[in-house]
mmCIF file of C-alpha atoms and ligand atoms in Angstrom:
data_model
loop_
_atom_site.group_PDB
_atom_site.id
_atom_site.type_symbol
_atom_site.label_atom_id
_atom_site.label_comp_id
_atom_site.label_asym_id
_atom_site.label_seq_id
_atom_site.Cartn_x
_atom_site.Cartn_y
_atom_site.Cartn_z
ATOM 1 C CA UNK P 1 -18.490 34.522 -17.441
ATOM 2 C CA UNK P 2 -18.259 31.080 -15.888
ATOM 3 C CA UNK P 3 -15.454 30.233 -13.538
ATOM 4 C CA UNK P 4 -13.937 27.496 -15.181
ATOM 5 C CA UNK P 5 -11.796 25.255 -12.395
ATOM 6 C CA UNK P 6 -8.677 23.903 -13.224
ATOM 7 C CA UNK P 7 -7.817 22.743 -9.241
ATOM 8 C CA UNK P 8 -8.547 19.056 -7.786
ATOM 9 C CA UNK P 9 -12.042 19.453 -6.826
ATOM 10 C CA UNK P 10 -14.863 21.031 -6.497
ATOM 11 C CA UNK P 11 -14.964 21.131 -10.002
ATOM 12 C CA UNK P 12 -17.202 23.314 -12.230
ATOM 13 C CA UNK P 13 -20.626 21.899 -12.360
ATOM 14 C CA UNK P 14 -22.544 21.184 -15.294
ATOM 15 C CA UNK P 15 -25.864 22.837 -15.537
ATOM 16 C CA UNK P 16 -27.314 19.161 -15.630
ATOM 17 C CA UNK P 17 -25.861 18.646 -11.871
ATOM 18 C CA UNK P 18 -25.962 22.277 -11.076
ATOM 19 C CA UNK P 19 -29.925 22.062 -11.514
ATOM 20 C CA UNK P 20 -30.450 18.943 -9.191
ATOM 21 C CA UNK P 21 -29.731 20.577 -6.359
ATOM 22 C CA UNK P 22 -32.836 22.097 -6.790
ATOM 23 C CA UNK P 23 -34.591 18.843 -5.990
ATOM 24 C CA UNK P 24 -37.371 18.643 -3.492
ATOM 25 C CA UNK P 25 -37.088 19.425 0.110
ATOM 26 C CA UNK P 26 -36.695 15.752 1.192
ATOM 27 C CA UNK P 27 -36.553 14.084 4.938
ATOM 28 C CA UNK P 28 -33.488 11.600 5.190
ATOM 29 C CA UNK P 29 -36.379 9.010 6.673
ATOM 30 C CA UNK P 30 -38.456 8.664 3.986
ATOM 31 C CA UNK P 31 -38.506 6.131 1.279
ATOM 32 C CA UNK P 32 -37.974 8.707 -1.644
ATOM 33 C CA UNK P 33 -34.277 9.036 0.337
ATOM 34 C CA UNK P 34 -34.056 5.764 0.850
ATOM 35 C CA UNK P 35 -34.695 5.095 -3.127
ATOM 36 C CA UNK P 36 -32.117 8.108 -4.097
ATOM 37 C CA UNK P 37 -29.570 6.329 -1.798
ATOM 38 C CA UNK P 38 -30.149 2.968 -3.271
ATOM 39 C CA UNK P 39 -29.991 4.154 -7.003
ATOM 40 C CA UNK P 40 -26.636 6.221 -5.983
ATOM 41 C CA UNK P 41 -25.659 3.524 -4.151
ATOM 42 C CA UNK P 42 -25.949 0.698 -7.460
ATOM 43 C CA UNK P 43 -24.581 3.192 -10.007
ATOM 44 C CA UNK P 44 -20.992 3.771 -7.855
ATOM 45 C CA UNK P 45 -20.709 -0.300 -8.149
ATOM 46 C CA UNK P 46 -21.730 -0.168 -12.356
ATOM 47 C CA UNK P 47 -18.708 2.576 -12.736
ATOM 48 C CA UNK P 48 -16.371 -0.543 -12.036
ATOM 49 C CA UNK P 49 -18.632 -3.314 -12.440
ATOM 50 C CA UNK P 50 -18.845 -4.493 -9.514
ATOM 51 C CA UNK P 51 -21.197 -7.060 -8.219
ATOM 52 C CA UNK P 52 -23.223 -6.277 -4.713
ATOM 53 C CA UNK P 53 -22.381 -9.754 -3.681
ATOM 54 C CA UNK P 54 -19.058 -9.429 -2.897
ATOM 55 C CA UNK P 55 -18.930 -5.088 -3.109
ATOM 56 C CA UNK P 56 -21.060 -2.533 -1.631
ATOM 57 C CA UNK P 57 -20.910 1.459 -1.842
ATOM 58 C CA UNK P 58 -21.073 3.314 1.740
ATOM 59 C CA UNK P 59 -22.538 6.780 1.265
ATOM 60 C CA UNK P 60 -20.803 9.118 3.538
ATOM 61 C CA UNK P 61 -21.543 13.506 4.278
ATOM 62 C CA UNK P 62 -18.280 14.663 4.472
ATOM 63 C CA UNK P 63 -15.387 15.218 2.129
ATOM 64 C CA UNK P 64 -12.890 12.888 0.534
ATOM 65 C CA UNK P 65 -10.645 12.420 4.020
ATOM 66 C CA UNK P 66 -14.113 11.610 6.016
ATOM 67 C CA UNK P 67 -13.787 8.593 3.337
ATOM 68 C CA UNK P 68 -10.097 7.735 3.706
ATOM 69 C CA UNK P 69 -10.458 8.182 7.632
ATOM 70 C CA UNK P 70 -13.733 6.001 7.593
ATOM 71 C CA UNK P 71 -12.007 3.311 5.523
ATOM 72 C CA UNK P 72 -8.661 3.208 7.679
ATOM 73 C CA UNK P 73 -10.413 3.270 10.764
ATOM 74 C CA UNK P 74 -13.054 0.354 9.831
ATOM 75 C CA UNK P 75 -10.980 -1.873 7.622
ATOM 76 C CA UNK P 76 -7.677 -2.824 9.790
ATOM 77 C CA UNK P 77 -8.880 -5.553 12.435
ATOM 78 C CA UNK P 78 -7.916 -4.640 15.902
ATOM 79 C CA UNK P 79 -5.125 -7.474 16.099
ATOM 80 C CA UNK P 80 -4.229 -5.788 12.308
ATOM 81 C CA UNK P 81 -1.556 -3.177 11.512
ATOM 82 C CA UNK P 82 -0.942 -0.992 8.356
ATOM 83 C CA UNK P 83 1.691 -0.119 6.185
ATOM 84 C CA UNK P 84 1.473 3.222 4.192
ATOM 85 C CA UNK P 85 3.303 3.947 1.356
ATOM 86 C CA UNK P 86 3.890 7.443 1.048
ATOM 87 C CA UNK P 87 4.857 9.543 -1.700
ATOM 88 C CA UNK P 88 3.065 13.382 -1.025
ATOM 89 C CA UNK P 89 0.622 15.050 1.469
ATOM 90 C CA UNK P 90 -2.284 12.614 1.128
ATOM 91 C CA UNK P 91 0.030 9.488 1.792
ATOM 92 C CA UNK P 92 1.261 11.419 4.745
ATOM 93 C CA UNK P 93 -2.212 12.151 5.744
ATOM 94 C CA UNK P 94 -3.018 8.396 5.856
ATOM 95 C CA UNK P 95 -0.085 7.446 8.163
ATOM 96 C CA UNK P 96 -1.894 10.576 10.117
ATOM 97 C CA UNK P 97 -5.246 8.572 10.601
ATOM 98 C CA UNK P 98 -3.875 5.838 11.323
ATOM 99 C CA UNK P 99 -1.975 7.542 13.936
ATOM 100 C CA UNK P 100 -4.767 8.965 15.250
ATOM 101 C CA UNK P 101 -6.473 6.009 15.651
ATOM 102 C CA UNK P 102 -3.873 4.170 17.493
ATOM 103 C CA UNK P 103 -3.638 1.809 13.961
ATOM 104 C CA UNK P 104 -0.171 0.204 14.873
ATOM 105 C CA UNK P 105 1.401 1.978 11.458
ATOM 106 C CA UNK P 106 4.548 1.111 9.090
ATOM 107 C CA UNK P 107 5.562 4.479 6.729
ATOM 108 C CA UNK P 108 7.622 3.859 3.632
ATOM 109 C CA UNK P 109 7.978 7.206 2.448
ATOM 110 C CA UNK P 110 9.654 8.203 -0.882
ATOM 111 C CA UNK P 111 10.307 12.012 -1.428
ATOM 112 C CA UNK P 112 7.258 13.966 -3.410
ATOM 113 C CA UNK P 113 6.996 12.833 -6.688
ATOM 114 C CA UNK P 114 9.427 10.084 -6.842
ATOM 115 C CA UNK P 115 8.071 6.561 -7.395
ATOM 116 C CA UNK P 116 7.674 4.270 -4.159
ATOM 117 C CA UNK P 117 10.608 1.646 -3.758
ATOM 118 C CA UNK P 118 9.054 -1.782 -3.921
ATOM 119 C CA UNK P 119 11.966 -3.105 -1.860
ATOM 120 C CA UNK P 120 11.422 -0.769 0.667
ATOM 121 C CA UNK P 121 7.885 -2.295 1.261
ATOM 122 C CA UNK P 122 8.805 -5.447 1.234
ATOM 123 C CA UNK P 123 11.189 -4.864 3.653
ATOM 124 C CA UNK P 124 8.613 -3.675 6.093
ATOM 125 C CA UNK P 125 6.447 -6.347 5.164
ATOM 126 C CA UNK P 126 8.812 -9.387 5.496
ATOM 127 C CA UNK P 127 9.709 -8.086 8.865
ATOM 128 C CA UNK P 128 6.455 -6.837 10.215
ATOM 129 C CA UNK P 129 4.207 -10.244 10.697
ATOM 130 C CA UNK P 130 1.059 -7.926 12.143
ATOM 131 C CA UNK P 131 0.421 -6.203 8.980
ATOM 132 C CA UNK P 132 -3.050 -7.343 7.708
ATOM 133 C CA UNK P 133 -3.124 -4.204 5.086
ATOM 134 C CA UNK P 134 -1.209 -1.442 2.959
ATOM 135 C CA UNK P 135 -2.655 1.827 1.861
ATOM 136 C CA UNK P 136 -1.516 3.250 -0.809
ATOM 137 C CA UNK P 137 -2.702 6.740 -2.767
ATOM 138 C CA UNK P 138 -3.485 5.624 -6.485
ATOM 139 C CA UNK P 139 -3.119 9.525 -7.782
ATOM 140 C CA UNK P 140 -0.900 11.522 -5.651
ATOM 141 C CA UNK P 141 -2.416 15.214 -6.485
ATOM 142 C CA UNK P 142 0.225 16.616 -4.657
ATOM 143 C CA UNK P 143 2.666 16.152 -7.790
ATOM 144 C CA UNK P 144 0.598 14.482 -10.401
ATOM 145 C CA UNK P 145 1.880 10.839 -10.112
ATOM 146 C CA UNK P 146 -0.232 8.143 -10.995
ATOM 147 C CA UNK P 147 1.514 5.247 -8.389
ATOM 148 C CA UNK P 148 1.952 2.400 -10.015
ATOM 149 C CA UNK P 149 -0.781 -0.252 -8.124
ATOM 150 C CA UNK P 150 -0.150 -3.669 -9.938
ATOM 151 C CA UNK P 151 3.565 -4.299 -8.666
ATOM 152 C CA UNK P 152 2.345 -3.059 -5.302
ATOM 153 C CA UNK P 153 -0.963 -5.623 -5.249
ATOM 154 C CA UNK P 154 1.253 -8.085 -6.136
ATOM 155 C CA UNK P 155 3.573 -7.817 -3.770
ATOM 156 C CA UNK P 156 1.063 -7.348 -1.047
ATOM 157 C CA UNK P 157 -0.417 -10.530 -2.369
ATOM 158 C CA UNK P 158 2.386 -12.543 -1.910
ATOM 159 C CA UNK P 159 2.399 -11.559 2.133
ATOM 160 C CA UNK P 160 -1.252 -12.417 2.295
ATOM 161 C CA UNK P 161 -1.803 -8.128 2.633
ATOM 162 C CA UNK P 162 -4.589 -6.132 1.483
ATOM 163 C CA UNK P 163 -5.033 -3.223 0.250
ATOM 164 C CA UNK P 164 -6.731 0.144 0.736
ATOM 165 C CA UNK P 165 -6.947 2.911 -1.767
ATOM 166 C CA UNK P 166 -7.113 6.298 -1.829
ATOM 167 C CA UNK P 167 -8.502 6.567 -4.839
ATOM 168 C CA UNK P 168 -10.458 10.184 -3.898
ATOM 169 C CA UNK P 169 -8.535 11.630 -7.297
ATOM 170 C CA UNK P 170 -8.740 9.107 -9.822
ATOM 171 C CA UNK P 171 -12.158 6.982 -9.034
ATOM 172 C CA UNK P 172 -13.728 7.373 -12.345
ATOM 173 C CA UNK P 173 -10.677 7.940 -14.531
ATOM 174 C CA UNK P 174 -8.050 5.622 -13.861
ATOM 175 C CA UNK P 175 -8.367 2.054 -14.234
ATOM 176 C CA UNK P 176 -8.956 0.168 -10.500
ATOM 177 C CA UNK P 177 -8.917 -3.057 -10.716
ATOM 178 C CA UNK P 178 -10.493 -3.938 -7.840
ATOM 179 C CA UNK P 179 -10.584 -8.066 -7.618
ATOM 180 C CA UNK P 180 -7.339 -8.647 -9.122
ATOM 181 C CA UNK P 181 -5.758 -6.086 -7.069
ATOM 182 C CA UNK P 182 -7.234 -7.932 -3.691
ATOM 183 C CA UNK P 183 -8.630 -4.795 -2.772
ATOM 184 C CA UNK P 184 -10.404 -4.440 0.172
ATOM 185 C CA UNK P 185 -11.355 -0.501 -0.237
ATOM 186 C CA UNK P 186 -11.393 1.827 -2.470
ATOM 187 C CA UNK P 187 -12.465 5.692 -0.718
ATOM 188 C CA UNK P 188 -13.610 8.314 -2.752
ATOM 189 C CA UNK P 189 -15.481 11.640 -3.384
ATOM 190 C CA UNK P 190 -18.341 13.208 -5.459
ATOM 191 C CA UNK P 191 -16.405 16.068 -6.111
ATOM 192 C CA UNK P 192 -13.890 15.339 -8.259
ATOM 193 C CA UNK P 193 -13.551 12.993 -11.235
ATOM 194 C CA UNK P 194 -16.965 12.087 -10.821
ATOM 195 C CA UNK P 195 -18.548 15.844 -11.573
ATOM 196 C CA UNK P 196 -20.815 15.884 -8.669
ATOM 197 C CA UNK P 197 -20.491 18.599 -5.524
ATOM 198 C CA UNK P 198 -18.418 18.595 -2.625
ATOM 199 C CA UNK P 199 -20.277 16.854 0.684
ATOM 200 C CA UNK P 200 -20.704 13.136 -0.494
ATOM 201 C CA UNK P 201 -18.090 11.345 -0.063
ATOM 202 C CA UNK P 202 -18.229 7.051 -0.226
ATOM 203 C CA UNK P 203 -16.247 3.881 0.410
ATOM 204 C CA UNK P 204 -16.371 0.799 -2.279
ATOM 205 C CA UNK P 205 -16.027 -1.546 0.170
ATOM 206 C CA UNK P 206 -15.544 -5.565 0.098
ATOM 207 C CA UNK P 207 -18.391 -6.892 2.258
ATOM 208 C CA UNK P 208 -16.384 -9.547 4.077
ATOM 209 C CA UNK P 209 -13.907 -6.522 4.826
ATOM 210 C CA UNK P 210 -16.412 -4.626 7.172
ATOM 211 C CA UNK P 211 -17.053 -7.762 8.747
ATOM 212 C CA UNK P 212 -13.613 -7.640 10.266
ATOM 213 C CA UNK P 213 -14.113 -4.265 11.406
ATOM 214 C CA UNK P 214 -12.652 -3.608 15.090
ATOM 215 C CA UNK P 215 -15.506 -3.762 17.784
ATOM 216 C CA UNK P 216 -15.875 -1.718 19.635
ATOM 217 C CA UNK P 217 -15.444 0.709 16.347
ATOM 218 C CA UNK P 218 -12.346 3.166 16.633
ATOM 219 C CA UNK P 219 -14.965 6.322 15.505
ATOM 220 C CA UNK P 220 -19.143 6.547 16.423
ATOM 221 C CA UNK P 221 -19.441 8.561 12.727
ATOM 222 C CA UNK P 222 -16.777 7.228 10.158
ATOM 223 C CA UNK P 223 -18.183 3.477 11.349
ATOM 224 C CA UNK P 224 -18.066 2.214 8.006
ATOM 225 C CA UNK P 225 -19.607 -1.297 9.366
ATOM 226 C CA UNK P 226 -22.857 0.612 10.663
ATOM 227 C CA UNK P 227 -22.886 2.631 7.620
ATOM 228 C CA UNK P 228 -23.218 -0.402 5.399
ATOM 229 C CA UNK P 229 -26.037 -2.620 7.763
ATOM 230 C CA UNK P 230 -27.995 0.871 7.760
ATOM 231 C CA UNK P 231 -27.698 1.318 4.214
ATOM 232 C CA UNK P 232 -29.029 -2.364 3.070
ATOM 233 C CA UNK P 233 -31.623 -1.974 5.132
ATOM 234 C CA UNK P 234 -32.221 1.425 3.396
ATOM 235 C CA UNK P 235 -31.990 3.761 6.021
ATOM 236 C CA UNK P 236 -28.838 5.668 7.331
ATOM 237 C CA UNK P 237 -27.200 6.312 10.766
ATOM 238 C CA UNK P 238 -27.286 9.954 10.224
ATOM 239 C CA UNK P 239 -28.723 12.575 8.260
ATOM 240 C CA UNK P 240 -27.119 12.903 4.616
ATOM 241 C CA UNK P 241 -26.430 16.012 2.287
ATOM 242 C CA UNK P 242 -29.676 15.658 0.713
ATOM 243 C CA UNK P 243 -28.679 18.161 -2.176
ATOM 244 C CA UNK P 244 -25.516 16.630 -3.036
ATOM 245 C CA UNK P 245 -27.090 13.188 -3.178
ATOM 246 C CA UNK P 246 -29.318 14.834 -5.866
ATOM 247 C CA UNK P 247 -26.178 16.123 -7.658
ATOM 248 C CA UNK P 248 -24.834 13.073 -6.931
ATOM 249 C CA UNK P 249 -26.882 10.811 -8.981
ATOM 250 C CA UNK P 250 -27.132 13.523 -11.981
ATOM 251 C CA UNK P 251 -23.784 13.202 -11.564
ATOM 252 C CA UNK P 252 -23.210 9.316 -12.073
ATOM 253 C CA UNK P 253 -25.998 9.601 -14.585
ATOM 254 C CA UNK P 254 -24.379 11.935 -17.134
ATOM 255 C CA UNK P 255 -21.245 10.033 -16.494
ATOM 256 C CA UNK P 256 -22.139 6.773 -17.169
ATOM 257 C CA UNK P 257 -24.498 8.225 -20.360
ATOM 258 C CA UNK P 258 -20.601 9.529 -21.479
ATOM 259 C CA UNK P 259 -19.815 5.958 -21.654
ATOM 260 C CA UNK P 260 -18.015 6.313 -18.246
ATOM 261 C CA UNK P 261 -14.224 5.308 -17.071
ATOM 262 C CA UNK P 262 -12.758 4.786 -20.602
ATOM 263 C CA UNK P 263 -14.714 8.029 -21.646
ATOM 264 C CA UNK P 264 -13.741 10.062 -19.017
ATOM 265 C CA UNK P 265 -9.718 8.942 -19.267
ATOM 266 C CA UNK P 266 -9.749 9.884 -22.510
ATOM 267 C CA UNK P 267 -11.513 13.126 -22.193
ATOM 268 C CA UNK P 268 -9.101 14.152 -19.469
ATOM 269 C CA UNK P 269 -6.397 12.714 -21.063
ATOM 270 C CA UNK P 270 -6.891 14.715 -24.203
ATOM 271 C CA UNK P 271 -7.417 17.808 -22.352
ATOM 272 C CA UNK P 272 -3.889 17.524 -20.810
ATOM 273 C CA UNK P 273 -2.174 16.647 -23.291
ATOM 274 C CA UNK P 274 -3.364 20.207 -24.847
ATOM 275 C CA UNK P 275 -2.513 22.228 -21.918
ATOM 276 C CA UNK P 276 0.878 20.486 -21.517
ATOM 277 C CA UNK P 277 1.480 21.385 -25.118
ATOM 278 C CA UNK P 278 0.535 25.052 -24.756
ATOM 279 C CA UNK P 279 2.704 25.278 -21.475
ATOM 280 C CA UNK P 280 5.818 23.177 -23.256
ATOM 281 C CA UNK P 281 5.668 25.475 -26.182
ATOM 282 C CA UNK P 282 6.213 28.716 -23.605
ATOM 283 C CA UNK P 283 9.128 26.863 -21.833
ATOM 284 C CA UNK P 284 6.905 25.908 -19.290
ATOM 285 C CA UNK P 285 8.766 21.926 -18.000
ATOM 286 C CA UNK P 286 6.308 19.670 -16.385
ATOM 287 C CA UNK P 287 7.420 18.053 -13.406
ATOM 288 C CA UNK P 288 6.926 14.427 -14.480
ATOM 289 C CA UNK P 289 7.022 12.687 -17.336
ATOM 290 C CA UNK P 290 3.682 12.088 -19.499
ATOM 291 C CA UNK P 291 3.610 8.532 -18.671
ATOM 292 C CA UNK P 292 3.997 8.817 -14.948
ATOM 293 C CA UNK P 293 1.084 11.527 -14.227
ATOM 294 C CA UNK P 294 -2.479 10.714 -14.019
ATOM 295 C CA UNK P 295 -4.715 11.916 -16.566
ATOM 296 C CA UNK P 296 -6.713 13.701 -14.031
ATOM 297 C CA UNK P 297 -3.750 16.527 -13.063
ATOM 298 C CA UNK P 298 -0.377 17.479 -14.166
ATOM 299 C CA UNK P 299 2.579 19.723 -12.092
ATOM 300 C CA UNK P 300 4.132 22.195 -13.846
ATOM 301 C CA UNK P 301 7.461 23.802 -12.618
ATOM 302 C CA UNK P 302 6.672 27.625 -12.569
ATOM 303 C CA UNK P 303 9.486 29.185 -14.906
ATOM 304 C CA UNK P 304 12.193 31.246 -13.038
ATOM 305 C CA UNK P 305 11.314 34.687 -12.417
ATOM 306 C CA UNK P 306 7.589 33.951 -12.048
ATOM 307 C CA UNK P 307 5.612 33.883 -8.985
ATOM 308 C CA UNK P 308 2.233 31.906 -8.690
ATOM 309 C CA UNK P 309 0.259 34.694 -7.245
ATOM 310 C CA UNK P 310 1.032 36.576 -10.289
ATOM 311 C CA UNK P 311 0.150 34.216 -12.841
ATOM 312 C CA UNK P 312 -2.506 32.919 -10.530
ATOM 313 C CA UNK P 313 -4.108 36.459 -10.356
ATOM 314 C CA UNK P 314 -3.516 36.940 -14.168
ATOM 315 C CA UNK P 315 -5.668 33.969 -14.835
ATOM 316 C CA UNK P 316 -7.957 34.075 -12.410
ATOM 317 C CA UNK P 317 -9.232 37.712 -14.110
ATOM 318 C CA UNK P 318 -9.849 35.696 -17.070
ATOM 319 C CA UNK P 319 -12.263 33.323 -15.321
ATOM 320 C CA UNK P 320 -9.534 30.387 -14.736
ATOM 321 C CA UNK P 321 -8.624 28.935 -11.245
ATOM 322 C CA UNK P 322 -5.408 27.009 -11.430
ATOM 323 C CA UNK P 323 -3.628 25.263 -7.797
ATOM 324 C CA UNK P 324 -0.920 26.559 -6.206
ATOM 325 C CA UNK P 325 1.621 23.587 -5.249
ATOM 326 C CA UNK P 326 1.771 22.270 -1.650
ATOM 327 C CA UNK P 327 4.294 22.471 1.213
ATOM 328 C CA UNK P 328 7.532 22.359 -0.006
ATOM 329 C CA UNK P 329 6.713 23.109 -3.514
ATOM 330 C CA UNK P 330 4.235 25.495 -3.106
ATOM 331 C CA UNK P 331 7.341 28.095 -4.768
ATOM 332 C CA UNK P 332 8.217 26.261 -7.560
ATOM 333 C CA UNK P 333 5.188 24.484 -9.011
ATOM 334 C CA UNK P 334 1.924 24.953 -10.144
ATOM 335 C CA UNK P 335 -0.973 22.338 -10.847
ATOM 336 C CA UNK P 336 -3.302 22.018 -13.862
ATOM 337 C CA UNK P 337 -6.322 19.657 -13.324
ATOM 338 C CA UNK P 338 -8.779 18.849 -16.405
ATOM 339 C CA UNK P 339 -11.767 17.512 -14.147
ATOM 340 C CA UNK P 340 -15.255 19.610 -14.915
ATOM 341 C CA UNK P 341 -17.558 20.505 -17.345
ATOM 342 C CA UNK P 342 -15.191 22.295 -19.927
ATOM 343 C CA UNK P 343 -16.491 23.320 -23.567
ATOM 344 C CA UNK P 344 -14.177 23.796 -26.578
ATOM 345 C CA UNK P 345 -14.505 27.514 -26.482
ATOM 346 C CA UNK P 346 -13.293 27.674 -22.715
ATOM 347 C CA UNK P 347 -10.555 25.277 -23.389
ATOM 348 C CA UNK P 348 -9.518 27.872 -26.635
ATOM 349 C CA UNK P 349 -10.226 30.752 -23.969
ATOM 350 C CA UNK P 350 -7.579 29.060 -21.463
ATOM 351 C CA UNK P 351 -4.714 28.341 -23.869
ATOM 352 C CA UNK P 352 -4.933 31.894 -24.987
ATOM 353 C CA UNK P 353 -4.508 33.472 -21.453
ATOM 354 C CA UNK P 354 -1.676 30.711 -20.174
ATOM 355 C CA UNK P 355 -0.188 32.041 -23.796
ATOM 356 C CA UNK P 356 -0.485 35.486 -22.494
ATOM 357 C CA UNK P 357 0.889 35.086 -18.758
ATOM 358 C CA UNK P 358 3.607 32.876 -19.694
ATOM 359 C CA UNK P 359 4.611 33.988 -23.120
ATOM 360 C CA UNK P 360 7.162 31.866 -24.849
ATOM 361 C CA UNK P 361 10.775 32.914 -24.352
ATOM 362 C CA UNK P 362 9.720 33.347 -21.282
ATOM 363 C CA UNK P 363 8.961 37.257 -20.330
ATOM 364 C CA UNK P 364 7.915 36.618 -16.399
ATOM 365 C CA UNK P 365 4.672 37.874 -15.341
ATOM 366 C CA UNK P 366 6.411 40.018 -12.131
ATOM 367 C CA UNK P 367 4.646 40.203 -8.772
HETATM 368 C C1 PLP U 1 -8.741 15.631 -2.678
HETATM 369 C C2 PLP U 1 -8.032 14.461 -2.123
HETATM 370 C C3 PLP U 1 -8.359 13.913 -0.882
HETATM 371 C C4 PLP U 1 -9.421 14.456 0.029
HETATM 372 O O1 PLP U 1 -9.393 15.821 0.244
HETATM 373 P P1 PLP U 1 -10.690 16.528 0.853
HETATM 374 O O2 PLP U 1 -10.247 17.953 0.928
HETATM 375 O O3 PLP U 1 -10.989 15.932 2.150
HETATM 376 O O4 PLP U 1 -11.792 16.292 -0.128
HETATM 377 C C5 PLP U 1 -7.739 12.748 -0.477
HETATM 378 N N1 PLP U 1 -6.827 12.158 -1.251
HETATM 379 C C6 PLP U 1 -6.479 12.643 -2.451
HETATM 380 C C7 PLP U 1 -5.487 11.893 -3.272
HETATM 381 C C8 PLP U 1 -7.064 13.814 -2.930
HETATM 382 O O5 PLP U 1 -6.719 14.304 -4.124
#
């Protein structure tokens, strides 16, 4: 039986990507890299349609923080400072970064799961004159909530700010409008909405952004500035995931032959709505509304007199992985993600067993 994963990345590989990491044993200095990077390279740019005037992709070993870190760190100008709006653990982990780097850093937190006050931004930014850019998480995975970006860019337009995404949980399902959102980057990973394997991640960066970049750089590996010259000139500071590139491109390939973003909304979309049905209909509340989650991963609060391990454990026998929640909520909620290659007859499998471990009315699976 194939484990079928229901948590934010890795996700469960299709035997399409699962077979190109079987490629050729391959040296990182050779042209047939340098042509695998390039092709990898053009197809992140056609998921949005961007042009490689203006846009490039930076190909990066290392998971979807080794992104966000390499974006942060390269993107604010030394005289720059950042303001991070905050609304769950990978917010929080930006203002980290940031902190770490010495990134002069504004938080505007809202609790988990509750919508980010645009007045308490523009507070920070009327008084703060340094701030060159705002980071902002598009889908918080912590709690499900797809942050609303277009208030935000335009608010951060009208203060001459730009922004950065974290976009390492929606980049391939949820609309980014990257010009008309000023944009500067956009960080993401193979792993997750994109179907590839964990150990690639990339930044869609605006050219003239890495030409600010802070010199001398604030990190000799997550150099964004020296990933990009080395990558148009088709060779790489250091030595890539060979493998994963392979899965990589399968990856983007079978993804844009799905018809890509729209496609891959709706299929995700579609498969939530099912499993929030099935979990409604056994009493099971979700912790946001439909309209405010992404379509990539809903919360669900874990009925009273049920523990996670349990119904964890009870599903996990069955062949399903679900998340537990994080930090605070790690006791009371449960995550449901709808990334990965999932037939019909798994999907029929899984509402079955969530029927059976959380039967309606409510019987609790004990620990
Ligand atoms: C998964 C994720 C990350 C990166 O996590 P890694 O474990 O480093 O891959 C960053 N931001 C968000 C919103 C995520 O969901």
């Amino acid at each position: 039986m194939k484990t079928i994963l229901l948590n934010p990345g890795p996700v469960t590989l299709s035997d399409r990507v699962r077979g190109a990491l079987l490629g050729p044993d391959l040296c990182h200095r050779e042209p047939e890299f340098s042509d695998l990077q390039a092709r990898i390279r053009e197809k992140l740019l056609a998921v949005y349609d961007l042009g490689g005037e203006h846009w490039a992709a930076v190909l990066l070993t290392g998971s979807g923080t080794a992104a966000v870190e390499a974006m942060i760190a390269s993107c604010v100008p030394a005289e720059g400072a950042l303001v991070v709006a905050e609304n769950g653990v990978y917010g929080e982990r930006m203002s980290a970064i940031a902190a770490a780097h010495r990134i002069p850093v504004e938080r505007v937190a809202a609790p988990w799961g509750a919508e980010i006050e645009l007045s308490e931004i523009e507070r920070v930014l009327a008084r703060e004159e340094r701030v060159s850019h705002l980071a902002i998480v598009q889908h918080e995975t912590t709690t499900g909530r797809l942050n609303r970006l277009e208030p935000v860019a335009a608010l951060a337009a009208r203060y001459g700010v730009r922004l950065l995404l974290d976009g390492v949980s929606s980049f391939g399902a949820e609309e980014i409008r990257f010009e008309e959102w000023r944009l500067d980057a956009c960080a993401a990973t193979a792993n997750k909405c994109l179907h590839g394997v964990p150990g690639t991640a990339f930044v869609l960066v605006r050219r003239d952004a890495c030409a600010r970049a802070p010199e001398p750089p604030r990190s000799v590996y997550l150099n964004l500035a020296e990933y990009l010259a080395k990558q148009d000139a088709l060779g790489t500071p250091f030595t890539q995931s060979v493998q994963t590139f392979y899965a990589l491109e399968e990856a983007l390939s079978e993804f844009l032959d799905a018809g890509g973003v729209s496609a891959r909304r709706a299929l995700f979309r579609e498969r939530m709505a099912r499993i929030r049905r099935v979990l409604e209909a056994s009493g099971v509340r979700p912790l946001l509304g439909a309209g405010e989650t992404s379509c990539v991963l809903h919360a669900f609060e874990l009925p009273e007199g049920n523990s996670y391990r349990a119904l964890h454990d009870a599903l996990k026998r069955q062949g399903f992985i679900i998340y537990a929640g994080q930090g605070a909520l790690s006791e009371r909620v449960f995550r449901v993600s709808a990334m990965g290659d999932i037939d019909d007859a798994a999907l029929d499998r899984l509402e079955a067993c969530l029927q059976a471990a959380l039967p309606p009315g409510g019987k609790a699976v004990r620990r």
